[in-house]
Coordinates of C-alpha atoms in Angstrom, one line a residue:
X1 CA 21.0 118.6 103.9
X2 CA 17.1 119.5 103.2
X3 CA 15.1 117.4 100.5
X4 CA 15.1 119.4 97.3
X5 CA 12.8 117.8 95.1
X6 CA 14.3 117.1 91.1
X7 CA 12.6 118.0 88.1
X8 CA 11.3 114.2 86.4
X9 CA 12.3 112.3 90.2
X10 CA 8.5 111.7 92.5
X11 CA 8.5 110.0 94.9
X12 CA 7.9 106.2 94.8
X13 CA 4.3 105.1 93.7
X14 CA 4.2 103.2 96.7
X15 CA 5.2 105.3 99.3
X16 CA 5.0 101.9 101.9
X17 CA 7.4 100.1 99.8
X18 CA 9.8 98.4 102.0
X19 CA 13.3 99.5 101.5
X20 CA 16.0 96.4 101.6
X21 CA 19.0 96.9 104.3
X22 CA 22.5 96.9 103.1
X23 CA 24.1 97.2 106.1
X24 CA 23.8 96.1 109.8
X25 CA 22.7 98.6 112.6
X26 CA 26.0 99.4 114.1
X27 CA 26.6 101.1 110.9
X28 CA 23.4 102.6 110.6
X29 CA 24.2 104.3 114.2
X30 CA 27.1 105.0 112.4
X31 CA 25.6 107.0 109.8
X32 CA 23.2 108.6 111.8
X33 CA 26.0 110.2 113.6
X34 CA 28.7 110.7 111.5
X35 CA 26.2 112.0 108.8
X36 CA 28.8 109.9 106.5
X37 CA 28.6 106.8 104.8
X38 CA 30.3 103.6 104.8
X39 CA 31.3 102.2 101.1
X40 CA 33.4 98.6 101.6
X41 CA 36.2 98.1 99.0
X42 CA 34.8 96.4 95.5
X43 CA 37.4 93.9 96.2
X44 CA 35.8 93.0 98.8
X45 CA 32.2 92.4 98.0
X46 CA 32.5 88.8 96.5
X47 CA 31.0 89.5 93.4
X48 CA 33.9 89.2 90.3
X49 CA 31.5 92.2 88.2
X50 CA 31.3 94.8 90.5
X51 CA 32.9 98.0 89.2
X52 CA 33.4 95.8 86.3
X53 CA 32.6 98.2 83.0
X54 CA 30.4 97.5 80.1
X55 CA 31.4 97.2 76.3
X56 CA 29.9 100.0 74.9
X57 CA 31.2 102.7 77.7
X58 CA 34.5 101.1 76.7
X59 CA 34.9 102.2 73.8
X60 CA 32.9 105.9 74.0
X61 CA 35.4 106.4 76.4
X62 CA 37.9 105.3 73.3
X63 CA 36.1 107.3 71.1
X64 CA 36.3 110.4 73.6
X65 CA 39.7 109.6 74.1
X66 CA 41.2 109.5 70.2
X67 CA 38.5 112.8 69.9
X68 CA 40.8 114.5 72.6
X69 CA 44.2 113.0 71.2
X70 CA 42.9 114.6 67.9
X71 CA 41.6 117.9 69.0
X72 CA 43.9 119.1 71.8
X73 CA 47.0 117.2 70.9
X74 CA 46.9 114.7 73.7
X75 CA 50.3 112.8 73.6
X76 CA 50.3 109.1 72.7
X77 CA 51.4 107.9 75.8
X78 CA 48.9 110.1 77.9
X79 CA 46.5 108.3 74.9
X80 CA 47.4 105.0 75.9
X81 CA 47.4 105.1 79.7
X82 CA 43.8 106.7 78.9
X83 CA 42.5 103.9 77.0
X84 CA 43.7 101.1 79.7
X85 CA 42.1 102.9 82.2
X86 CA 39.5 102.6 80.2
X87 CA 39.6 98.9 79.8
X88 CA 40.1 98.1 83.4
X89 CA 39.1 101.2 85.7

């Protein structure tokens, strides 16, 4: 896919700046030939937050969620399901 540059996006003020590795060079091969990338499971990655969701996008997704329940009829128990999901993605 060619670079396409977005409106507001430049490129880095320090166009040296080292860039950290966050994965080994077997999959870097990888990616360089499969032109796909490699995303491990959240499970996985040790650290009890990640994927975790904040307070405040918890409930503007309830607020969303009551707004469609009011506007479009959504049925309580399609409501419900919705708002645990939105607890615990």
């Amino acid at each position: 896919m060619p670079y396409r540059p977005l409106a507001g996006i430049g490129p880095p003020a320090n166009e040296s700046q080292t860039i950290w590795r966050y994965f080994d060079f077997p999959k870097f091969v990888n990616l360089l030939l499969s032109h796909t990338l490699f995303f491990a499971r959240l499970d996985l990655l040790g650290d009890p937050y990640e994927g975790s969701v904040s307070g405040p996008t918890v409930e503007a997704r309830g607020a969303f969620y009551r707004k469609m329940q009011k506007d479009q009829g959504l049925q309580d128990s399609a409501f419900e399901r919705l708002m645990q999901l939105a607890a615990h993605p």
